[in-house]
């Protein structure tokens, strides 16, 4: 592994794509645990830059580490790196920079074009996937594209079909949060010149005050092993996240399909896409993905996808399983199974449809009657 220390500016000012692999989880950061502490760090460094005669703080602040797997450049394509660890952090930083860019543009700041260069690869066609510095996992791409192109919080909410009183999806919530914090910070003094000075302070914080350790994998490093090791800490991955990671890493490395570089993407689109992308109309606790809304299982709440996989494995193994050990149980079952990967995914998708009809029945059919009867039984003890 090759480590380097880079400022946020250094990381994003080059023409490069930082791509989140499809098997990684969707965006999960929230205000209390991540956005607010990150904003506090940014504001503190911006104030230090503004107070310094040199425009740089006395000490830079370390935001954490990012692990990248650099991909080979094909033809004239923009340089590309897969994010093995740090995707939540890089995505959030891009959303923050987008909010700063939009605030700067709406206030006719002289710094807006410099900030814009940190969000887009300018030599790429506008709106093309390759034009975005960070490209999140499949479940978040349409929302991320809206955020990067909306230009104001009001336009973003309108394009998303939301209102200021709606419970916002996490990515949109992040943009609205950072835009409001930037606005409050930059307009704290009633002086038009002060707005641009505060914008410059935030920009300087990105240039000189905030740093990441960026680790690039070398040829003999195993991305899968490193991914699992790094994600044994911090905010835990869902069992379904780990299962998805394992399944599609296996698909990408399948020697029988080595000639088809899109094999894993094709399997994902056919069999797993709905788990990440099926949406509900109104967010529940900031969550709009149907399969990631929590349901009660005993004393605890669990995402629907984890509950489904738990019941699927119980059916397949015929054993009484511990819901807290789903990933380990899945690995043990798959290691002993002779079923092909695509056959397994096809069966999983079929049973997911049955499971969904039981927990979210539509109309007045047997499933709806059964669920209503169960609810009445619970209410009456």
Coordinates of N, CA, C and O in Angstrom, one line a residue, residues 151-251:
X151 N -28.5 23.5 -7.9 CA -28.0 24.9 -7.7 C -28.5 25.6 -6.5 O -27.9 26.5 -6.0
X152 N -29.7 25.2 -6.0 CA -30.2 25.8 -4.8 C -31.0 24.8 -4.0 O -31.5 23.8 -4.6
X153 N -31.1 24.9 -2.7 CA -31.9 24.0 -1.9 C -33.3 24.0 -2.4 O -34.0 22.9 -2.4
X154 N -33.9 25.1 -2.7 CA -35.3 25.2 -3.1 C -35.5 24.4 -4.4 O -36.5 23.7 -4.6
X155 N -34.5 24.6 -5.4 CA -34.6 23.9 -6.7 C -34.5 22.4 -6.4 O -35.1 21.6 -7.1
X156 N -33.6 22.0 -5.5 CA -33.4 20.6 -5.2 C -34.6 19.9 -4.7 O -35.0 18.8 -5.1
X157 N -35.3 20.6 -3.7 CA -36.5 20.1 -3.1 C -37.6 19.9 -4.2 O -38.3 18.9 -4.3
X158 N -37.7 20.9 -5.1 CA -38.7 20.9 -6.1 C -38.5 19.8 -7.1 O -39.4 19.1 -7.5
X159 N -37.2 19.6 -7.5 CA -36.9 18.5 -8.5 C -37.1 17.2 -7.8 O -37.4 16.2 -8.5
X160 N -36.9 17.1 -6.5 CA -37.1 15.8 -5.8 C -38.5 15.5 -5.4 O -38.8 14.5 -4.9
X161 N -39.4 16.5 -5.6 CA -40.8 16.4 -5.2 C -41.0 16.5 -3.7 O -42.0 15.9 -3.2
X162 N -40.1 17.2 -3.1 CA -40.2 17.3 -1.6 C -40.5 18.7 -1.2 O -40.4 19.6 -2.0
X163 N -40.8 18.9 0.1 CA -41.0 20.3 0.6 C -40.0 20.4 1.8 O -39.4 19.5 2.3
X164 N -40.0 21.7 2.3 CA -39.1 21.9 3.5 C -39.5 21.1 4.7 O -38.7 20.9 5.6
X165 N -40.8 20.7 4.8 CA -41.3 20.0 5.9 C -41.2 18.5 5.7 O -41.5 17.7 6.6
X166 N -40.8 18.0 4.6 CA -40.6 16.6 4.3 C -39.5 16.0 5.1 O -38.5 16.7 5.4
X167 N -39.6 14.8 5.4 CA -38.4 14.1 6.0 C -37.5 13.7 4.9 O -37.8 12.9 4.0
X168 N -36.3 14.3 4.8 CA -35.5 14.3 3.6 C -34.6 13.0 3.6 O -34.1 12.6 4.6
X169 N -34.5 12.5 2.4 CA -33.5 11.4 2.2 C -32.1 11.9 2.7 O -31.8 13.1 2.6
X170 N -31.3 11.0 3.1 CA -30.0 11.4 3.8 C -29.1 12.3 2.9 O -28.6 13.3 3.4
X171 N -28.9 12.0 1.7 CA -28.1 12.8 0.8 C -28.6 14.2 0.7 O -27.9 15.2 0.8
X172 N -29.9 14.3 0.4 CA -30.5 15.6 0.3 C -30.5 16.4 1.6 O -30.2 17.6 1.6
X173 N -30.7 15.7 2.7 CA -30.6 16.2 4.0 C -29.2 16.8 4.3 O -29.1 17.9 4.9
X174 N -28.2 16.1 3.8 CA -26.8 16.6 4.0 C -26.6 17.9 3.2 O -26.0 18.9 3.8
X175 N -27.1 18.0 2.0 CA -26.9 19.2 1.2 C -27.6 20.4 1.9 O -27.1 21.5 2.0
X176 N -28.9 20.2 2.3 CA -29.6 21.2 2.9 C -29.0 21.7 4.2 O -28.9 22.9 4.5
X177 N -28.4 20.7 5.0 CA -27.8 21.0 6.2 C -26.5 21.9 6.0 O -26.4 23.0 6.6
X178 N -25.7 21.5 5.1 CA -24.4 22.2 4.9 C -24.7 23.6 4.2 O -24.1 24.6 4.6
X179 N -25.7 23.7 3.3 CA -26.0 25.0 2.7 C -26.5 25.9 3.8 O -26.1 27.1 3.8
X180 N -27.3 25.4 4.8 CA -27.8 26.3 5.8 C -26.7 26.8 6.8 O -26.7 27.9 7.2
X181 N -25.8 25.9 7.1 CA -24.6 26.2 7.9 C -23.7 27.2 7.3 O -23.2 28.2 7.9
X182 N -23.4 27.0 6.0 CA -22.6 27.9 5.2 C -23.3 29.3 5.2 O -22.6 30.4 5.4
X183 N -24.6 29.4 4.9 CA -25.3 30.6 4.9 C -25.2 31.4 6.2 O -24.9 32.6 6.2
X184 N -25.4 30.7 7.3 CA -25.4 31.3 8.6 C -24.0 31.8 8.9 O -23.8 32.9 9.5
X185 N -23.0 31.0 8.6 CA -21.6 31.4 8.8 C -21.2 32.6 8.0 O -20.6 33.6 8.5
X186 N -21.5 32.6 6.7 CA -21.1 33.7 5.8 C -21.8 35.0 6.0 O -21.3 36.0 5.6
X187 N -23.0 34.9 6.5 CA -23.8 36.1 6.7 C -24.0 36.6 8.1 O -24.9 37.3 8.5
X188 N -23.1 36.1 9.0 CA -23.1 36.4 10.4 C -22.8 37.9 10.7 O -23.2 38.4 11.7
X189 N -22.1 38.5 9.7 CA -21.9 40.0 9.8 C -22.6 40.7 8.6 O -22.5 40.2 7.5
X190 N -23.3 41.7 9.0 CA -24.1 42.4 7.9 C -23.1 43.3 7.1 O -23.1 44.5 7.3
X191 N -22.4 42.7 6.2 CA -21.4 43.4 5.4 C -21.2 42.5 4.1 O -20.8 41.4 4.2
X192 N -21.6 43.1 2.9 CA -21.5 42.3 1.7 C -20.1 41.8 1.4 O -19.9 40.7 0.9
X193 N -19.1 42.6 1.8 CA -17.7 42.1 1.6 C -17.3 41.0 2.5 O -16.5 40.1 2.2
X194 N -18.0 40.9 3.6 CA -17.7 39.8 4.6 C -18.2 38.5 4.1 O -17.5 37.5 4.4
X195 N -19.2 38.5 3.2 CA -19.7 37.2 2.7 C -18.6 36.5 1.9 O -18.3 35.3 2.0
X196 N -17.9 37.3 1.0 CA -16.9 36.8 0.1 C -15.7 36.4 1.0 O -15.0 35.4 0.7
X197 N -15.4 37.1 2.0 CA -14.3 36.8 2.9 C -14.5 35.4 3.6 O -13.6 34.6 3.7
X198 N -15.8 35.2 4.0 CA -16.1 33.9 4.7 C -16.1 32.8 3.7 O -15.6 31.7 4.0
X199 N -16.5 33.0 2.4 CA -16.4 32.0 1.4 C -15.0 31.6 1.1 O -14.6 30.4 1.0
X200 N -14.1 32.7 1.1 CA -12.7 32.4 0.9 C -12.1 31.6 2.0 O -11.2 30.7 1.9
X201 N -12.5 31.9 3.3 CA -12.1 31.2 4.4 C -12.4 29.7 4.3 O -11.6 28.8 4.6
X202 N -13.6 29.4 3.9 CA -14.0 28.0 3.7 C -13.2 27.3 2.6 O -12.8 26.2 2.7
X203 N -13.0 28.1 1.5 CA -12.2 27.5 0.4 C -10.7 27.3 0.9 O -10.1 26.2 0.5
X204 N -10.2 28.2 1.6 CA -8.8 28.0 2.1 C -8.7 26.8 3.1 O -7.7 26.2 3.2
X205 N -9.8 26.6 3.9 CA -9.8 25.4 4.7 C -9.6 24.2 3.9 O -8.9 23.2 4.3
X206 N -10.3 24.1 2.8 CA -10.2 22.9 1.9 C -8.8 22.8 1.3 O -8.3 21.7 1.1
X207 N -8.1 24.0 1.1 CA -6.8 24.0 0.4 C -5.7 23.7 1.4 O -4.7 22.9 1.1
X208 N -5.8 24.2 2.6 CA -4.6 24.2 3.5 C -5.0 23.6 4.9 O -4.0 23.3 5.7
X209 N -6.2 23.6 5.3 CA -6.6 23.3 6.7 C -7.1 21.9 7.0 O -7.1 21.4 8.1
X210 N -7.6 21.2 5.9 CA -8.2 19.9 6.1 C -7.5 18.8 5.3 O -7.4 19.0 4.0
X211 N -7.1 17.8 5.9 CA -6.3 16.8 5.2 C -6.8 15.4 5.4 O -7.4 15.1 6.4
X212 N -6.5 14.5 4.4 CA -6.8 13.1 4.5 C -5.5 12.3 4.3 O -4.6 12.8 3.5
X213 N -5.4 11.1 4.9 CA -4.4 10.2 4.4 C -5.0 9.3 3.4 O -6.0 8.6 3.6
X214 N -4.4 9.4 2.2 CA -5.0 8.6 1.0 C -4.0 7.5 0.8 O -2.8 7.6 0.5
X215 N -4.6 6.3 0.8 CA -3.8 5.0 0.7 C -4.2 4.4 -0.7 O -5.4 4.0 -0.9
X216 N -3.2 4.3 -1.6 CA -3.5 3.6 -2.8 C -3.0 2.2 -2.8 O -1.8 2.0 -2.4
X217 N -3.8 1.2 -3.2 CA -3.4 -0.2 -3.2 C -2.4 -0.4 -4.3 O -2.5 0.2 -5.4
X218 N -1.5 -1.3 -4.0 CA -0.6 -1.8 -5.1 C -1.0 -3.1 -5.6 O -2.0 -3.7 -5.2
X219 N -0.3 -3.6 -6.6 CA -0.7 -4.7 -7.4 C -1.0 -6.0 -6.6 O -2.0 -6.7 -6.9
X220 N -0.3 -6.2 -5.6 CA -0.4 -7.5 -4.8 C -1.4 -7.3 -3.6 O -1.6 -8.3 -2.9
X221 N -2.0 -6.2 -3.4 CA -2.9 -6.0 -2.3 C -4.3 -6.5 -2.7 O -4.7 -6.3 -3.8
X222 N -4.9 -7.2 -1.8 CA -6.3 -7.8 -2.0 C -7.3 -6.8 -1.5 O -7.5 -6.7 -0.3
X223 N -8.1 -6.2 -2.4 CA -9.1 -5.2 -2.0 C -10.2 -5.8 -1.1 O -10.7 -5.1 -0.2
X224 N -10.6 -7.1 -1.4 CA -11.6 -7.7 -0.6 C -11.2 -7.9 0.9 O -11.9 -7.5 1.8
X225 N -10.0 -8.3 1.1 CA -9.5 -8.5 2.5 C -9.4 -7.2 3.2 O -9.8 -7.1 4.4
X226 N -8.9 -6.2 2.5 CA -8.7 -4.9 3.1 C -10.1 -4.3 3.4 O -10.3 -3.7 4.5
X227 N -11.0 -4.4 2.5 CA -12.4 -3.9 2.8 C -13.0 -4.5 4.0 O -13.5 -3.8 4.9
X228 N -12.9 -5.8 4.2 CA -13.5 -6.5 5.3 C -12.8 -6.1 6.6 O -13.4 -5.9 7.7
X229 N -11.5 -6.0 6.6 CA -10.7 -5.6 7.7 C -11.0 -4.2 8.2 O -11.3 -3.9 9.4
X230 N -11.0 -3.3 7.3 CA -11.3 -1.9 7.6 C -12.7 -1.7 8.1 O -13.0 -0.9 9.0
X231 N -13.7 -2.4 7.6 CA -15.1 -2.2 8.0 C -15.5 -3.1 9.2 O -16.6 -3.1 9.5
X232 N -14.5 -3.6 9.9 CA -14.8 -4.3 11.1 C -14.9 -3.2 12.3 O -15.2 -3.5 13.4
X233 N -14.6 -1.9 11.9 CA -14.6 -0.8 12.9 C -15.6 0.2 12.4 O -16.2 0.1 11.3
X234 N -15.8 1.3 13.2 CA -16.6 2.4 12.8 C -18.1 2.0 12.8 O -18.5 1.0 13.4
X235 N -18.9 2.7 12.0 CA -20.3 2.4 11.9 C -20.5 1.1 11.2 O -20.1 0.9 10.1
X236 N -21.1 0.1 11.9 CA -21.1 -1.3 11.3 C -21.9 -1.4 10.0 O -22.9 -0.7 9.9
X237 N -21.4 -2.2 9.2 CA -22.1 -2.6 8.0 C -23.3 -3.5 8.3 O -23.2 -4.3 9.3
X238 N -24.4 -3.4 7.6 CA -25.4 -4.3 7.8 C -25.0 -5.7 7.3 O -24.1 -5.8 6.4
X239 N -25.5 -6.8 7.8 CA -25.2 -8.1 7.3 C -25.5 -8.2 5.8 O -24.7 -8.8 5.1
X240 N -26.6 -7.6 5.3 CA -26.9 -7.6 3.9 C -25.8 -6.9 3.1 O -25.5 -7.2 1.9
X241 N -25.2 -5.8 3.7 CA -24.1 -5.1 3.0 C -22.9 -6.1 2.8 O -22.3 -6.1 1.7
X242 N -22.6 -6.8 3.8 CA -21.5 -7.8 3.7 C -21.8 -8.9 2.8 O -20.9 -9.3 2.0
X243 N -23.0 -9.4 2.8 CA -23.4 -10.4 1.8 C -23.3 -9.9 0.4 O -22.8 -10.6 -0.5
X244 N -23.9 -8.7 0.1 CA -23.8 -8.2 -1.2 C -22.3 -8.0 -1.7 O -22.0 -8.3 -2.8
X245 N -21.5 -7.5 -0.8 CA -20.1 -7.4 -1.1 C -19.5 -8.7 -1.5 O -18.8 -8.8 -2.5
X246 N -19.7 -9.7 -0.7 CA -19.1 -11.0 -1.0 C -19.6 -11.6 -2.3 O -18.8 -12.1 -3.1
X247 N -20.9 -11.5 -2.5 CA -21.5 -12.1 -3.7 C -21.0 -11.5 -5.0 O -20.6 -12.1 -5.9
X248 N -20.9 -10.1 -5.0 CA -20.5 -9.5 -6.2 C -19.0 -9.4 -6.4 O -18.5 -9.2 -7.5
X249 N -18.3 -9.5 -5.3 CA -16.8 -9.7 -5.5 C -16.6 -11.1 -6.1 O -15.7 -11.2 -7.0
X250 N -17.3 -12.1 -5.7 CA -17.2 -13.4 -6.3 C -17.6 -13.4 -7.8 O -16.9 -14.0 -8.6
X251 N -18.6 -12.7 -8.1 CA -19.1 -12.5 -9.5 C -18.0 -11.9 -10.3 O -17.7 -12.3 -11.5

